[in-house]
Each structure stands twice: as C-alpha cells, then as structure tokens.
C-alpha cells in the first residue's frame, strides 16, 4: 500500500484486525531475530524535569535537566515517524510530563494521527485547567502514582503533603472527565508492604479502572540513583514469604472486581526478582516498544544505551536500521534482573502461553489502552447542543 493510499487509514486509526496483525508481526520478528516493520508502542520521555524527589528515583537528581531538550516541532516529527511505523499507543512520561506547557498540543497532534495516548503523572498538577485540557485533547488513559492509601507512607516516599494533593488530582480528573480511564501505579517496597491490598479497595471507591503493582528495582528508570539511598526499600530473599503473602491478599482483593491489573504470571514471577540468581524472561523491548528520551536519543529499553538520535535521523529510519537491529541483540542477550509493568508485562502478554491461558484478560488489557471509542463517544456527546 502506498503512503498516499494508506493516509486515510492512518488518520482514522488502525482497525482491530490491523492491530492484532501488527502484534503478530512483532511476535514473529522477535522469534526470527528480525526487525519488525511496525512499532506498536512508543514511550516519549518529554522532559527530565520533575516536581518531586522520590526516594527511589534519580530522574530529578541525576538527569541532564533542561539541557538540550527537544522542542515541540521535534516531538511532532517523532509522532510523524510513529505514524509511518503504525504506532498504536503513545505513552508519555518524564520526569513529570505535565510540566511541559506544550504537552497538550503534542497530545492533540498524536490523537489527530489516530493514535491512543497514555499519560503517566504523579498527579500533583491535575488542576482544573490541566484536567480540562486532557479531556479536550482526547487522552484515553492516565496512570497516577500512589504508593499507599496511608498518607504517611506515601509522603515518606514521595514528599510531605503529596498524598493529599495527588488524591485531589485523581478526584478532579474522575469528576471532570469520566471518559478517561484512570489507573494507579504502585511501587511495591518494604515500606508499604502489608497495606497494598488496600489499593484495590481504594481504586474501587474512587471509581478508577486499573491498579498496577511494580516490584521495586535498582535498574531501568532507577538506575541513576545510588542504591544505598533507598536500599531499605528493596526486598531481599528473606522477605519473600511476607511478599508472597501480600501478593496473595492483592489477588484475593482483585477477585470479582472490574479493575484491570497485572497478569497472573506477572504476580507469580515477582518473587524471582529477589532470588539469586534472579530469573529473566523473553523480552520484547526493541521489538514491540521503544523509548525516546528528552534529548531525542532512541533506545530499545530504559536500561539500554541509546542507539541513535532523532535529530540526526527520523525515528522510522532508526527503527528499521541495521544499527538498531544490533541494539536488539542487547535485549536478546540481557541478563539483568527485571520485572516491571512496562516491558515485562508487555512481554508476558505477548507470549503464546499467556494468549492461550488468559485470552479474556489479554483482550481486556488491550482494550484498556487501545479502545478509543469511549473517549470519542463522550466528546461527541459533549459537542451536541443541549435541549
């Protein structure tokens, strides 16, 4: 299909069968050690700036800050490339993405290309104006970080007074934009163990749609933080019985709810992150997903070195280049302990075993991020003249 002929399809978004087929192409490319033609999921780290200094995260303290960050036009060029790669989901993160004043223009631009947009935020900037702009630009899903329903525990990790401000943001977003699906992100650690099952009840009470639990790690986005500064949060092998008991309570609390959450295999595998040697998994980083950092550097994974820069070469050319294919070998050879709700969860969901064992949960997870009809219907309703 020529670019001209494909343009109407792209503007309308890829159809359901096309989405499934693209993930099959990725699955096949990973097994054949080939470069996949499509890039279904793209993570845009639009800023290094953050308004928090969380205990386990080095994004604020050890990043290059504002130095040489890309401007809006450069980010739009990345989205143009993503359109050529048939990208289905743009996941926007930071730092704190809402610190960018031009963020909403970028979201609207991606939505205009037919892509679903997911936003990761700490929730502190979910004020009336920003919430209205998120609604107007058509964001489908928003993930908000909350570490405990106990304000003292959350604040000890993320900063004094942050729990109350985050909760206010959650409630503003839910009240003003019921069409936006809201999820909670939680970092499981030794400080909040024993209270995590309460997150499920909390999410239900607040009318939310998802709750994700990510075990604390020392690589990926935490790799720049000296371990000694948050080592008291990290589980050891001796903590595994207590950790498994808590996971059991979480799974029991999730039963019978409509909340989207982690896969069964993900919950089962958490303990192995803290065993020696830690187990690995068949990773799809660099095949189904890639990251672009604030300076335009493209990588297969948060934990891997950059391959190239979109300022020198368009993303679609980088994705299909021999250079990036060599970087995919870093993923294939990776021996680092890793069990996160981005690459690990995505990889587990793409496994043939998971598709056979949890087809309905997989379908539900895909619809959570890719089903834009709910947001479109709500926007159409808002646009109708009132009687």
XYZ file of C-alpha atoms in Angstrom:
387
model
C 0.000 0.000 0.000
C 1.385 3.411 -0.983
C 1.772 6.206 1.567
C -0.959 8.174 -0.198
C -3.388 5.260 -0.148
C -2.618 4.471 3.489
C -3.160 8.029 4.709
C -6.957 7.792 5.286
C -6.458 4.554 7.240
C -3.873 6.192 9.452
C -5.985 9.240 10.123
C -8.861 7.028 11.202
C -6.574 4.808 13.257
C -5.658 1.187 12.566
C -8.622 -1.175 12.593
C -8.960 -4.032 15.142
C -7.673 -6.704 12.755
C -4.784 -4.487 11.734
C -3.813 -4.010 15.385
C -3.823 -7.743 16.014
C -1.857 -8.398 12.834
C 0.796 -5.851 13.750
C 1.372 -7.528 17.109
C 1.632 -10.878 15.296
C 4.292 -9.368 13.023
C 6.192 -8.221 16.110
C 5.865 -11.679 17.705
C 7.194 -13.301 14.532
C 10.078 -10.823 14.166
C 11.193 -11.467 17.749
C 11.250 -15.225 17.155
C 13.086 -14.856 13.840
C 15.507 -12.234 15.212
C 14.391 -9.805 12.514
C 13.493 -6.116 12.516
C 9.691 -5.738 12.799
C 8.068 -3.355 10.349
C 5.601 -1.837 12.874
C 6.367 -0.223 16.240
C 3.129 -0.695 18.214
C 4.078 1.169 21.412
C 6.293 4.239 21.703
C 7.369 5.808 25.007
C 8.095 9.541 24.846
C 10.076 10.895 27.808
C 9.207 14.502 27.058
C 11.081 16.135 29.958
C 13.776 15.498 32.543
C 12.192 17.961 34.936
C 10.191 16.743 37.902
C 8.425 18.473 40.770
C 9.194 15.602 43.166
C 12.282 13.938 44.579
C 11.037 10.429 45.264
C 13.250 8.346 47.467
C 13.928 5.604 44.892
C 14.066 7.698 41.707
C 17.057 9.580 40.341
C 15.265 11.316 37.472
C 15.431 14.718 39.146
C 18.848 14.476 40.799
C 20.894 12.688 38.167
C 19.405 13.639 34.807
C 20.719 16.369 32.479
C 17.741 18.544 33.388
C 16.691 21.128 30.811
C 19.902 20.738 28.836
C 19.217 20.366 25.125
C 15.661 19.023 25.418
C 13.673 18.728 22.207
C 11.102 21.335 21.285
C 7.509 20.761 20.189
C 8.251 20.640 16.463
C 10.893 17.992 17.025
C 8.464 15.908 19.065
C 5.839 16.294 16.337
C 8.385 14.932 13.852
C 8.765 11.881 16.091
C 4.982 11.389 16.022
C 5.065 11.708 12.209
C 7.606 8.873 12.145
C 5.469 6.872 14.561
C 2.567 7.192 12.140
C 4.725 5.631 9.405
C 5.538 2.799 11.821
C 1.824 2.196 12.513
C 2.270 3.047 16.186
C -0.894 2.302 18.138
C -0.092 3.760 21.569
C 1.969 6.801 22.524
C 2.895 6.595 26.211
C 4.028 9.974 27.544
C 6.187 10.222 30.638
C 9.051 12.229 32.139
C 10.207 13.453 34.675
C 6.778 14.945 35.162
C 5.246 15.378 31.723
C 2.667 17.974 32.850
C 5.494 20.437 33.490
C 5.698 20.956 29.715
C 3.410 23.815 28.695
C 3.173 22.481 25.127
C 2.257 18.941 26.213
C -1.404 19.289 25.275
C -0.555 20.383 21.744
C 1.617 17.289 21.386
C -1.176 15.057 22.708
C -3.682 16.598 20.299
C -1.238 16.101 17.441
C -0.814 12.386 18.219
C -4.573 11.941 18.643
C -5.044 13.599 15.252
C -2.964 10.797 13.776
C -5.369 8.212 15.206
C -3.027 7.019 17.973
C -4.166 6.311 21.523
C -2.364 8.460 24.089
C -1.444 7.312 27.584
C -0.116 9.764 30.192
C 1.995 8.921 33.245
C 1.916 11.527 36.016
C 2.461 11.935 39.732
C -0.914 13.714 39.851
C 0.207 16.914 41.561
C -0.553 19.059 38.510
C -4.021 17.655 37.829
C -5.617 21.024 38.462
C -8.793 22.313 36.817
C -7.107 23.804 33.731
C -4.901 20.795 33.046
C -7.756 18.357 33.606
C -9.921 20.283 31.127
C -7.102 20.219 28.567
C -6.585 16.479 28.994
C -10.294 15.992 28.374
C -10.314 18.288 25.345
C -7.232 16.737 23.713
C -8.677 13.218 23.943
C -6.287 11.377 26.244
C -7.577 7.813 26.672
C -5.713 6.660 29.763
C -3.868 8.287 32.656
C -1.698 6.483 35.216
C -1.130 8.180 38.561
C 1.469 7.123 41.121
C 0.258 6.387 44.643
C 2.448 4.329 46.980
C -0.035 3.629 49.774
C -3.505 4.521 50.991
C -1.744 5.539 54.204
C -0.753 9.200 53.661
C 2.251 8.882 55.982
C 3.742 6.013 53.951
C 3.114 7.705 50.606
C 4.548 11.010 51.823
C 7.656 9.334 53.255
C 8.427 8.039 49.757
C 7.273 10.939 47.574
C 7.316 14.004 49.799
C 5.363 15.675 52.578
C 1.768 16.535 51.695
C 1.885 14.800 48.311
C -0.761 12.184 49.111
C -3.493 14.743 49.680
C -2.578 16.765 46.581
C -2.442 13.621 44.451
C -5.811 12.437 45.748
C -7.336 15.809 44.889
C -5.958 15.456 41.357
C -7.388 11.955 40.995
C -10.829 13.152 42.063
C -10.769 16.207 39.819
C -9.888 14.074 36.809
C -12.528 11.467 37.569
C -15.275 14.041 38.122
C -14.487 16.208 35.101
C -13.603 13.504 32.576
C -15.413 10.206 33.259
C -14.474 9.014 29.769
C -10.748 8.974 30.644
C -9.639 5.657 32.100
C -7.552 6.163 35.240
C -5.042 3.717 36.650
C -2.929 3.697 39.788
C 0.760 2.815 39.664
C 2.291 1.442 42.843
C 5.921 0.564 43.579
C 5.876 -2.432 45.929
C 8.562 -1.994 48.587
C 9.386 -2.789 52.198
C 7.787 0.464 53.397
C 4.311 -0.213 52.011
C 4.182 -3.999 52.362
C 1.141 -5.011 54.400
C -1.106 -2.254 53.048
C -1.046 -2.891 49.301
C -4.291 -4.872 49.094
C -5.994 -1.685 50.317
C -5.060 -0.101 46.974
C -7.672 -2.303 45.305
C -10.441 -1.108 47.627
C -9.210 2.462 47.211
C -9.335 2.217 43.400
C -12.880 0.838 43.512
C -14.052 3.504 45.944
C -12.658 6.284 43.750
C -14.246 4.844 40.611
C -10.956 4.032 38.902
C -10.271 1.493 36.175
C -6.876 -0.049 36.820
C -4.329 -0.729 39.555
C -0.787 -1.908 38.767
C 1.848 -3.197 41.184
C 5.511 -2.969 40.184
C 8.143 -4.502 42.495
C 10.918 -2.072 43.363
C 14.051 -2.479 41.264
C 17.504 -0.924 41.006
C 17.796 -0.652 37.223
C 15.595 0.772 34.434
C 14.420 4.269 35.465
C 16.010 3.865 38.913
C 19.451 3.056 37.538
C 20.899 6.525 38.197
C 20.022 6.570 41.898
C 22.706 5.194 44.258
C 21.265 2.038 45.784
C 22.422 2.992 49.279
C 19.947 5.901 49.257
C 16.913 3.576 49.049
C 18.283 0.149 49.922
C 15.980 -0.020 52.941
C 13.039 -0.191 50.500
C 14.341 -3.145 48.472
C 13.227 -6.694 49.226
C 15.756 -9.451 49.836
C 15.302 -13.197 49.571
C 14.471 -13.292 53.286
C 11.441 -11.041 52.620
C 9.895 -13.344 50.007
C 7.413 -15.141 52.332
C 5.976 -11.811 53.503
C 5.976 -10.504 49.936
C 4.116 -13.564 48.635
C 1.548 -13.276 51.423
C 0.879 -9.683 50.400
C 0.580 -10.660 46.737
C -1.960 -13.292 47.784
C -4.022 -10.614 49.562
C -3.844 -8.364 46.485
C -5.045 -11.135 44.185
C -7.864 -12.025 46.557
C -8.949 -8.374 46.699
C -8.964 -8.191 42.883
C -11.283 -11.185 42.517
C -14.747 -10.188 41.427
C -13.749 -6.608 40.535
C -13.713 -4.987 37.100
C -10.275 -3.500 37.705
C -7.621 -4.117 35.067
C -4.386 -5.247 36.746
C -1.263 -7.382 36.365
C -1.313 -10.797 34.749
C -1.282 -13.968 36.803
C 2.208 -14.778 35.510
C 3.438 -11.324 36.489
C 2.230 -11.740 40.073
C 3.723 -15.252 40.177
C 7.099 -14.015 38.967
C 7.604 -11.095 41.342
C 9.423 -13.171 43.954
C 12.037 -14.283 41.412
C 13.290 -10.711 41.094
C 14.759 -11.073 44.589
C 16.068 -14.636 44.376
C 19.631 -15.489 43.444
C 20.094 -15.773 40.584
C 17.116 -13.676 39.541
C 15.165 -15.114 36.637
C 14.769 -13.359 33.303
C 12.065 -13.502 30.620
C 11.613 -13.463 26.858
C 11.684 -9.709 26.366
C 10.062 -7.738 23.545
C 11.843 -4.437 24.249
C 13.112 -3.104 20.937
C 10.535 -5.184 19.076
C 7.103 -4.082 20.351
C 8.248 -0.948 22.155
C 10.974 1.714 22.112
C 11.809 4.877 24.047
C 12.810 8.388 23.031
C 14.381 10.491 25.782
C 14.107 14.295 26.207
C 17.268 14.849 24.159
C 15.979 12.723 21.258
C 18.002 9.580 21.931
C 16.305 6.343 20.910
C 16.755 3.132 22.874
C 15.204 -0.313 22.959
C 14.699 -0.063 26.726
C 15.144 2.378 29.621
C 18.069 0.242 30.762
C 19.958 0.117 27.461
C 22.278 2.725 25.927
C 20.847 4.887 23.145
C 21.193 3.740 19.567
C 20.770 6.982 17.612
C 19.177 10.416 17.818
C 16.006 11.555 16.049
C 17.621 14.933 15.454
C 20.050 13.284 13.052
C 17.809 10.579 11.573
C 13.999 10.105 11.626
C 12.650 7.543 14.054
C 11.197 5.312 11.319
C 14.626 5.055 9.690
C 16.307 4.325 13.031
C 13.752 1.601 13.853
C 14.450 -0.245 10.591
C 18.208 0.354 10.544
C 20.962 -2.270 10.913
C 22.260 -0.198 13.834
C 19.035 -0.611 15.821
C 18.904 -4.287 14.892
C 22.316 -4.632 16.551
C 20.871 -2.972 19.650
C 18.074 -5.545 19.680
C 20.780 -8.111 20.318
C 21.458 -6.352 23.642
C 17.889 -7.220 24.594
C 18.278 -10.828 23.458
C 21.491 -11.163 25.489
C 20.258 -9.250 28.542
C 20.875 -10.964 31.869
C 19.697 -8.184 34.199
C 17.015 -8.775 36.792
C 13.919 -7.011 35.529
C 10.215 -7.326 36.336
C 8.392 -4.120 35.501
C 4.853 -3.280 34.413
C 6.087 -1.970 31.054
C 8.460 -4.370 29.291
C 7.901 -7.449 31.477
C 4.107 -7.205 31.451
C 4.018 -6.487 27.716
C 6.325 -9.427 27.034
C 4.264 -11.789 29.173
C 1.072 -10.724 27.420
C 2.675 -11.389 24.014
C 3.741 -14.903 24.989
C 1.889 -17.757 23.303
C 1.349 -19.367 26.700
C -0.392 -16.271 28.061
C -2.585 -15.891 24.983
C -3.804 -19.448 25.492
C -4.160 -19.267 29.280
C -5.619 -15.776 29.759
C -7.236 -14.768 26.440
C -10.034 -12.728 28.031
C -7.694 -10.866 30.397
C -5.348 -10.171 27.483
C -8.230 -8.848 25.395
C -9.337 -6.665 28.316
C -5.822 -5.260 28.731
C -5.533 -4.469 25.029
C -8.908 -2.743 25.016
C -7.920 -0.747 28.089
C -5.235 1.105 26.142
C -6.440 0.835 22.544
C -10.208 1.204 22.680
C -10.719 4.882 21.841
C -14.467 4.601 21.262
C -15.340 5.513 24.849
C -13.479 8.828 24.685
C -14.751 9.607 21.186
C -18.358 8.950 22.212
C -18.056 11.190 25.246
C -16.547 14.000 23.183
C -19.342 13.682 20.632
C -21.920 13.868 23.423
C -20.277 16.986 24.806
C -20.395 18.579 21.371
C -24.148 18.043 20.932
C -26.334 21.094 21.555
C -28.216 20.880 24.825
C -32.042 20.846 24.714
